[in-house]
Amino acid sequence: MKKRVFSGIQPSGIVHLGNYFGALKNWVALQTEHECLYSIVDLHAITVAQEPGELKKNIRTTAALCLAAGVDPKRSILFLQSDVAEHSELAWILNCHAYFGELRRMTQFKDKGGDQESTTVGLYDYPVLMAADILLYGTRGVPVGDDQRQHLELTRTIARRFNGLYGDVFVVPDAIIPEAGARVMALDDPSKKMSKSASSVSSYIALTDTDDAIRAKFKTAVTDSGREIIYDEAGKPAIANLLTIYSLVTDKSVAALQEQYRGQGYAAFKKDLGAAVIAFVAPIRERFNHWIANANQLEGILKEGAEKARALAGPLLGAVKERLGLGLGKQKLIGKY
Ligand code: AQP
């Protein structure tokens, strides 16, 4: 039997190179030998304030970029999270099995605002909804970037806890994290990861960026002191990040790139890097434009995906409810109650 894989992406902005190398690249690679479900997780996106019109646009853009990156609807199920109500229902059930202290320790929660008075309960609860997304499908593998490692560990903890209490119903999933590109850093601050919702567009390379925008972003990308192009994560984090990106888009090793740029300055290196990223992004952007121009086809794929996802989610959720004793169930009470 094919191993089932699930992963999601938030429509919280435009998909960037970090999302691609951390997750999407593996999404595409896994399709050949696994049964894959990929979701545009719009319920996750509303854990922080969203403008409704912008969210709708981002949902389409994100779906189109997943397809443009190579997600094949003939082989994978691509769907919108809010179209499958079972995600929210299971999230509530899991909420009743996740601990306050566990969620309080999540670093992404702390990074995104943490325990401010106006932080939403949704942001705090984000990892439990993610656990529901994954566990709902008997998922074995979850291709994600490094920032999701801790959430995945929590998913495993909740699954084991539930199984321990009610008998094995959930599969305990494994994270699938790439060796290179698991944490692509921001171009304007190599101490932060590249993020869709960053305040400055110069900090990320969107998969929809024009050639000119890409060129300009690498020209202004932060570098380190000195002029040597060497991979030194601690001493030269900005150059290390640029070398990683260069290596990922060209498939050349970092060692070969260091050799190629020995004795050359940052300007030439960044110019060539810009050109390499343009060559990488351009065909994705072209396919993206195709999907945006074919909105009906895109909607059809998501609709069909949601139907298939619901068909898989229903029985698992039913089994969970049965184990918990929810609903009337099959057992009839006989005699006096
Ligand atoms: N910088 C990154 N490097 C490598 N992988 C990354 N991912 C995110 N950023 C990087 C991976 O991309 C997948 C989809 O991410 P997400 O949409 O679920 O949310 P996120 O992890 O919070 O990503 P962003 O881009 O930073 O979004 P915002 O700004 O909205 O929070 C995940 O597998 C993630 O690991």
Short mmCIF file of C-alpha atoms and ligand atoms in Angstrom, two decimals:
data_model
loop_
_atom_site.label_atom_id
_atom_site.label_comp_id
_atom_site.label_asym_id
_atom_site.label_seq_id
_atom_site.Cartn_x
_atom_site.Cartn_y
_atom_site.Cartn_z
CA MET A 1 0.00 0.00 0.00
CA LYS A 2 1.20 3.50 -0.80
CA LYS A 3 2.33 5.56 2.16
CA ARG A 4 0.05 8.53 2.79
CA VAL A 5 1.54 12.02 2.87
CA PHE A 6 -0.10 15.26 3.98
CA SER A 7 1.12 18.84 4.12
CA GLY A 8 -0.34 22.33 4.06
CA ILE A 9 0.55 25.85 3.10
CA GLN A 10 -1.01 29.05 4.42
CA PRO A 11 -2.46 31.57 1.95
CA SER A 12 -0.94 34.31 4.09
CA GLY A 13 0.98 36.00 1.28
CA ILE A 14 2.82 34.95 -1.84
CA VAL A 15 4.67 31.63 -1.83
CA HIS A 16 8.42 32.24 -1.71
CA LEU A 17 11.67 30.39 -2.35
CA GLY A 18 11.79 29.22 1.30
CA ASN A 19 8.36 27.59 1.02
CA TYR A 20 9.48 26.01 -2.24
CA PHE A 21 12.75 24.49 -1.03
CA GLY A 22 11.53 23.73 2.49
CA ALA A 23 8.30 22.02 1.47
CA LEU A 24 6.94 22.25 -2.08
CA LYS A 25 9.92 20.61 -3.73
CA ASN A 26 9.35 17.54 -1.57
CA TRP A 27 5.59 17.71 -2.16
CA VAL A 28 6.28 17.29 -5.86
CA ALA A 29 8.95 14.61 -5.43
CA LEU A 30 6.77 12.49 -3.14
CA GLN A 31 3.87 12.34 -5.59
CA THR A 32 5.42 9.59 -7.65
CA GLU A 33 5.42 6.93 -4.95
CA HIS A 34 2.96 8.11 -2.31
CA GLU A 35 -0.67 8.96 -1.88
CA CYS A 36 -0.46 12.70 -1.30
CA LEU A 37 -2.89 15.24 0.11
CA TYR A 38 -1.90 18.88 -0.03
CA SER A 39 -3.99 21.64 1.45
CA ILE A 40 -4.23 25.41 1.21
CA VAL A 41 -4.75 25.92 4.93
CA ASP A 42 -6.91 29.05 4.98
CA LEU A 43 -8.17 28.39 8.52
CA HIS A 44 -4.58 28.66 9.69
CA ALA A 45 -4.17 31.98 7.89
CA ILE A 46 -6.95 33.63 9.92
CA THR A 47 -5.05 33.07 13.17
CA VAL A 48 -3.68 36.54 12.40
CA ALA A 49 -5.79 39.38 10.96
CA GLN A 50 -6.54 39.06 7.23
CA GLU A 51 -8.31 41.43 4.89
CA PRO A 52 -11.09 39.25 3.31
CA GLY A 53 -10.52 40.37 -0.29
CA GLU A 54 -6.79 39.85 0.04
CA LEU A 55 -7.26 36.42 1.62
CA LYS A 56 -9.48 35.28 -1.26
CA LYS A 57 -6.87 36.47 -3.74
CA ASN A 58 -4.08 34.74 -1.81
CA ILE A 59 -6.02 31.46 -1.73
CA ARG A 60 -6.15 31.43 -5.54
CA THR A 61 -2.55 32.56 -5.86
CA THR A 62 -1.31 29.91 -3.46
CA ALA A 63 -3.26 27.13 -5.19
CA ALA A 64 -2.00 28.32 -8.59
CA LEU A 65 1.57 28.37 -7.30
CA CYS A 66 1.29 24.85 -5.89
CA LEU A 67 0.22 23.67 -9.34
CA ALA A 68 2.88 25.78 -11.05
CA ALA A 69 5.53 24.29 -8.76
CA GLY A 70 4.55 20.82 -9.93
CA VAL A 71 1.74 19.51 -7.73
CA ASP A 72 -0.13 17.27 -10.14
CA PRO A 73 -3.88 17.03 -9.48
CA LYS A 74 -3.97 13.67 -11.29
CA ARG A 75 -1.66 12.19 -8.70
CA SER A 76 -2.29 14.30 -5.59
CA ILE A 77 -5.35 15.64 -3.83
CA LEU A 78 -5.13 19.44 -3.67
CA PHE A 79 -7.85 21.10 -1.61
CA LEU A 80 -8.86 24.03 0.51
CA GLN A 81 -8.88 23.31 4.25
CA SER A 82 -12.10 25.25 4.98
CA ASP A 83 -13.94 23.06 2.42
CA VAL A 84 -13.45 20.03 4.68
CA ALA A 85 -15.24 20.71 7.98
CA GLU A 86 -13.76 17.57 9.55
CA HIS A 87 -10.49 19.49 10.13
CA SER A 88 -12.19 21.90 12.55
CA GLU A 89 -14.18 19.16 14.24
CA LEU A 90 -11.14 17.00 14.89
CA ALA A 91 -9.21 20.08 16.06
CA TRP A 92 -11.78 20.59 18.83
CA ILE A 93 -11.48 16.97 19.90
CA LEU A 94 -7.70 17.23 19.95
CA ASN A 95 -7.93 20.50 21.89
CA CYS A 96 -9.40 18.46 24.67
CA HIS A 97 -6.28 16.28 24.62
CA ALA A 98 -3.56 18.92 24.20
CA TYR A 99 -2.07 20.65 27.21
CA PHE A 100 -1.90 24.35 27.86
CA GLY A 101 1.76 24.04 28.88
CA GLU A 102 2.67 22.24 25.66
CA LEU A 103 1.21 24.96 23.46
CA ARG A 104 2.77 27.71 25.54
CA ARG A 105 6.20 26.33 24.70
CA MET A 106 5.76 26.58 20.90
CA THR A 107 8.46 28.89 19.57
CA GLN A 108 6.44 30.00 16.52
CA PHE A 109 3.71 31.25 18.88
CA LYS A 110 6.29 33.22 20.83
CA ASP A 111 7.86 34.59 17.61
CA LYS A 112 4.49 35.75 16.25
CA GLY A 113 3.47 37.78 19.25
CA GLY A 114 3.13 35.28 22.05
CA ASP A 115 1.15 36.10 25.11
CA GLN A 116 0.15 39.69 24.27
CA GLU A 117 -3.28 40.71 25.55
CA SER A 118 -4.68 40.85 21.99
CA THR A 119 -3.08 37.65 20.63
CA THR A 120 -5.87 35.41 19.36
CA VAL A 121 -6.64 32.06 20.91
CA GLY A 122 -6.48 30.77 17.32
CA LEU A 123 -2.79 31.65 17.05
CA TYR A 124 -2.15 29.86 20.32
CA ASP A 125 -4.11 26.84 19.10
CA TYR A 126 -2.55 26.76 15.62
CA PRO A 127 -0.47 23.61 16.30
CA VAL A 128 -3.57 21.64 17.35
CA LEU A 129 -5.37 22.48 14.11
CA MET A 130 -2.20 21.39 12.32
CA ALA A 131 -2.25 18.12 14.27
CA ALA A 132 -5.87 17.62 13.19
CA ASP A 133 -4.96 18.28 9.52
CA ILE A 134 -2.32 15.59 9.65
CA LEU A 135 -3.97 12.95 11.85
CA LEU A 136 -7.28 13.13 9.98
CA TYR A 137 -5.82 11.22 7.04
CA GLY A 138 -3.76 8.50 8.70
CA THR A 139 -0.73 10.41 7.43
CA ARG A 140 2.67 8.72 7.64
CA GLY A 141 4.91 11.43 6.19
CA VAL A 142 4.70 15.22 6.49
CA PRO A 143 6.99 17.18 4.15
CA VAL A 144 7.69 20.50 5.90
CA GLY A 145 10.43 23.03 6.51
CA ASP A 146 12.49 23.12 9.67
CA ASP A 147 10.21 25.71 11.35
CA GLN A 148 7.46 23.09 11.61
CA ARG A 149 9.61 20.49 13.40
CA GLN A 150 8.30 21.42 16.85
CA HIS A 151 4.65 21.41 15.72
CA LEU A 152 5.15 17.99 14.18
CA GLU A 153 6.60 16.70 17.44
CA LEU A 154 3.50 17.96 19.24
CA THR A 155 1.30 16.19 16.68
CA ARG A 156 3.10 12.95 17.47
CA THR A 157 2.67 13.51 21.21
CA ILE A 158 -1.07 14.14 20.87
CA ALA A 159 -1.52 11.09 18.61
CA ARG A 160 0.30 8.84 21.08
CA ARG A 161 -1.65 10.26 24.02
CA PHE A 162 -4.98 9.69 22.29
CA ASN A 163 -4.03 6.18 21.18
CA GLY A 164 -2.92 5.40 24.73
CA LEU A 165 -6.28 6.44 26.14
CA TYR A 166 -8.67 5.02 23.54
CA GLY A 167 -6.73 2.43 21.56
CA ASP A 168 -4.81 2.89 18.31
CA VAL A 169 -6.75 5.09 15.98
CA PHE A 170 -4.15 7.61 14.82
CA VAL A 171 -1.03 6.91 12.81
CA VAL A 172 1.99 8.61 14.42
CA PRO A 173 3.50 10.59 11.52
CA ASP A 174 7.11 11.39 10.66
CA ALA A 175 8.39 14.75 9.46
CA ILE A 176 10.09 14.78 6.06
CA ILE A 177 12.57 17.66 6.19
CA PRO A 178 15.02 18.34 3.34
CA GLU A 179 18.76 18.29 3.97
CA ALA A 180 19.27 21.58 2.17
CA GLY A 181 16.79 24.46 2.11
CA ALA A 182 14.93 23.48 5.27
CA ARG A 183 15.35 27.03 6.58
CA VAL A 184 15.96 29.68 3.94
CA MET A 185 16.71 32.99 5.63
CA ALA A 186 15.40 36.49 4.86
CA LEU A 187 17.40 38.55 2.36
CA ASP A 188 17.28 41.64 4.54
CA ASP A 189 18.04 39.89 7.84
CA PRO A 190 19.79 36.51 7.85
CA SER A 191 18.86 35.97 11.49
CA LYS A 192 15.18 35.59 10.51
CA LYS A 193 13.61 32.98 8.24
CA MET A 194 12.19 34.04 4.91
CA SER A 195 8.47 34.67 5.53
CA LYS A 196 5.43 35.42 3.37
CA SER A 197 4.05 37.86 5.88
CA ALA A 198 7.30 39.83 6.28
CA SER A 199 6.76 43.59 6.41
CA SER A 200 9.25 44.23 3.59
CA VAL A 201 8.86 42.55 0.19
CA SER A 202 12.65 42.81 -0.23
CA SER A 203 13.11 40.12 2.39
CA TYR A 204 11.78 37.31 0.21
CA ILE A 205 11.76 36.12 -3.38
CA ALA A 206 8.16 35.40 -4.32
CA LEU A 207 7.61 32.77 -6.99
CA THR A 208 5.65 35.45 -8.87
CA ASP A 209 8.41 38.09 -8.76
CA THR A 210 9.38 39.71 -12.07
CA ASP A 211 12.93 39.42 -13.36
CA ASP A 212 13.55 43.06 -12.44
CA ALA A 213 12.24 42.58 -8.92
CA ILE A 214 14.49 39.54 -8.39
CA ARG A 215 17.53 41.40 -9.72
CA ALA A 216 16.81 44.37 -7.45
CA LYS A 217 16.23 42.20 -4.37
CA PHE A 218 19.60 40.47 -4.72
CA LYS A 219 21.32 43.77 -5.37
CA THR A 220 20.06 45.11 -2.04
CA ALA A 221 20.34 41.80 -0.15
CA VAL A 222 22.29 42.16 3.07
CA THR A 223 25.89 40.84 3.07
CA ASP A 224 28.48 40.39 5.81
CA SER A 225 31.68 42.25 6.57
CA GLY A 226 34.76 41.26 4.57
CA ARG A 227 34.60 40.30 0.91
CA GLU A 228 35.26 36.58 0.80
CA ILE A 229 32.54 34.28 -0.49
CA ILE A 230 32.71 31.40 1.95
CA TYR A 231 30.09 29.28 3.71
CA ASP A 232 30.30 30.14 7.40
CA GLU A 233 26.88 30.07 9.04
CA ALA A 234 28.03 31.61 12.32
CA GLY A 235 30.54 34.14 10.99
CA LYS A 236 28.92 34.98 7.62
CA PRO A 237 25.22 34.15 7.90
CA ALA A 238 24.11 36.36 5.01
CA ILE A 239 26.63 34.94 2.53
CA ALA A 240 25.93 31.41 3.79
CA ASN A 241 22.23 31.95 3.04
CA LEU A 242 22.96 33.37 -0.43
CA LEU A 243 25.27 30.43 -1.19
CA THR A 244 22.53 28.02 -0.09
CA ILE A 245 20.00 29.69 -2.38
CA TYR A 246 22.50 29.70 -5.27
CA SER A 247 23.21 26.02 -4.72
CA LEU A 248 19.49 25.12 -4.54
CA VAL A 249 18.51 26.92 -7.74
CA THR A 250 21.43 25.62 -9.78
CA ASP A 251 22.03 22.19 -8.21
CA LYS A 252 25.71 23.14 -7.92
CA SER A 253 27.34 22.25 -4.61
CA VAL A 254 28.21 25.02 -2.16
CA ALA A 255 31.86 23.89 -2.37
CA ALA A 256 31.85 24.30 -6.17
CA LEU A 257 30.33 27.77 -5.84
CA GLN A 258 32.93 28.83 -3.26
CA GLU A 259 35.60 27.71 -5.69
CA GLN A 260 33.93 29.50 -8.61
CA TYR A 261 33.85 32.80 -6.69
CA ARG A 262 37.24 32.58 -5.04
CA GLY A 263 38.85 36.03 -5.16
CA GLN A 264 35.73 37.73 -6.51
CA GLY A 265 33.68 40.37 -4.69
CA TYR A 266 30.11 40.35 -3.49
CA ALA A 267 28.77 42.45 -6.38
CA ALA A 268 29.63 39.91 -9.11
CA PHE A 269 28.43 37.03 -6.94
CA LYS A 270 25.08 38.68 -6.23
CA LYS A 271 24.60 39.63 -9.88
CA ASP A 272 25.11 36.01 -11.01
CA LEU A 273 22.91 34.75 -8.18
CA GLY A 274 20.13 37.08 -9.31
CA ALA A 275 20.41 35.71 -12.85
CA ALA A 276 20.34 32.10 -11.59
CA VAL A 277 17.22 32.74 -9.51
CA ILE A 278 15.53 34.47 -12.46
CA ALA A 279 16.18 31.38 -14.60
CA PHE A 280 14.71 29.20 -11.86
CA VAL A 281 11.61 31.29 -11.12
CA ALA A 282 10.65 32.29 -14.69
CA PRO A 283 9.14 28.92 -15.78
CA ILE A 284 7.21 28.62 -12.48
CA ARG A 285 5.87 32.15 -12.99
CA GLU A 286 4.83 31.26 -16.52
CA ARG A 287 2.90 28.20 -15.36
CA PHE A 288 1.38 30.29 -12.56
CA ASN A 289 0.06 32.77 -15.13
CA HIS A 290 -1.53 29.87 -16.98
CA TRP A 291 -3.41 28.73 -13.85
CA ILE A 292 -4.54 32.25 -13.00
CA ALA A 293 -5.88 32.64 -16.54
CA ASN A 294 -7.75 29.34 -16.18
CA ALA A 295 -9.64 30.10 -12.99
CA ASN A 296 -12.47 27.63 -13.68
CA GLN A 297 -10.05 24.76 -14.06
CA LEU A 298 -8.33 25.76 -10.81
CA GLU A 299 -11.65 25.89 -8.96
CA GLY A 300 -12.59 22.49 -10.37
CA ILE A 301 -9.36 20.96 -9.08
CA LEU A 302 -9.91 22.34 -5.58
CA LYS A 303 -13.56 21.26 -5.56
CA GLU A 304 -12.74 17.74 -6.66
CA GLY A 305 -9.87 17.64 -4.18
CA ALA A 306 -12.20 18.61 -1.32
CA GLU A 307 -14.65 15.84 -2.25
CA LYS A 308 -11.87 13.26 -2.22
CA ALA A 309 -10.48 14.61 1.06
CA ARG A 310 -13.90 14.53 2.72
CA ALA A 311 -14.37 10.93 1.65
CA LEU A 312 -11.12 10.02 3.43
CA ALA A 313 -11.66 12.22 6.48
CA GLY A 314 -15.21 11.12 7.33
CA PRO A 315 -14.50 7.50 8.36
CA LEU A 316 -11.46 8.43 10.47
CA LEU A 317 -13.38 11.15 12.30
CA GLY A 318 -16.28 8.72 12.79
CA ALA A 319 -13.89 6.20 14.37
CA VAL A 320 -12.47 8.87 16.69
CA LYS A 321 -15.94 9.91 17.85
CA GLU A 322 -16.92 6.30 18.39
CA ARG A 323 -13.83 5.71 20.57
CA LEU A 324 -14.61 8.78 22.62
CA GLY A 325 -18.22 7.75 23.17
CA LEU A 326 -19.62 10.77 21.34
CA GLY A 327 -23.09 10.57 19.80
CA LEU A 328 -25.63 7.81 20.19
CA GLY A 329 -23.44 5.26 18.46
CA LYS A 330 -24.52 1.79 17.46
CA GLN A 331 -25.17 0.45 20.97
CA LYS A 332 -28.87 0.45 21.98
CA LEU A 333 -29.73 0.69 25.68
CA ILE A 334 -31.99 -2.07 26.82
CA GLY A 335 -34.22 -1.92 29.89
CA LYS A 336 -34.25 0.73 32.55
CA TYR A 337 -31.74 3.57 32.34
N1 AQP B 1 12.07 30.22 5.22
C1 AQP B 1 11.69 28.98 5.02
N2 AQP B 1 12.58 28.05 4.63
C2 AQP B 1 12.20 26.76 4.43
N3 AQP B 1 10.93 26.33 4.55
C3 AQP B 1 10.01 27.23 4.91
N4 AQP B 1 8.68 27.15 5.11
C4 AQP B 1 8.21 28.35 5.49
N5 AQP B 1 9.19 29.26 5.50
C5 AQP B 1 10.33 28.59 5.17
C6 AQP B 1 7.90 25.93 4.93
O1 AQP B 1 6.91 26.21 3.96
C7 AQP B 1 5.75 25.44 4.24
C8 AQP B 1 4.53 26.31 4.20
O2 AQP B 1 4.62 27.28 5.22
P1 AQP B 1 3.30 27.84 5.86
O3 AQP B 1 2.55 28.57 4.84
O4 AQP B 1 2.58 26.73 6.50
O5 AQP B 1 3.68 28.82 7.00
P2 AQP B 1 5.02 29.27 7.65
O6 AQP B 1 5.87 28.10 7.98
O7 AQP B 1 4.69 30.17 8.79
O8 AQP B 1 5.65 30.06 6.42
P3 AQP B 1 5.82 31.59 6.16
O9 AQP B 1 6.20 31.76 4.76
O10 AQP B 1 6.73 32.17 7.18
O11 AQP B 1 4.38 32.19 6.34
P4 AQP B 1 3.87 33.27 7.37
O12 AQP B 1 4.69 34.50 7.12
O13 AQP B 1 2.43 33.48 7.07
O14 AQP B 1 4.09 32.74 8.75
C9 AQP B 1 5.96 24.81 5.63
O15 AQP B 1 6.28 23.45 5.46
C10 AQP B 1 7.13 25.56 6.18
O16 AQP B 1 7.91 24.78 7.06
#
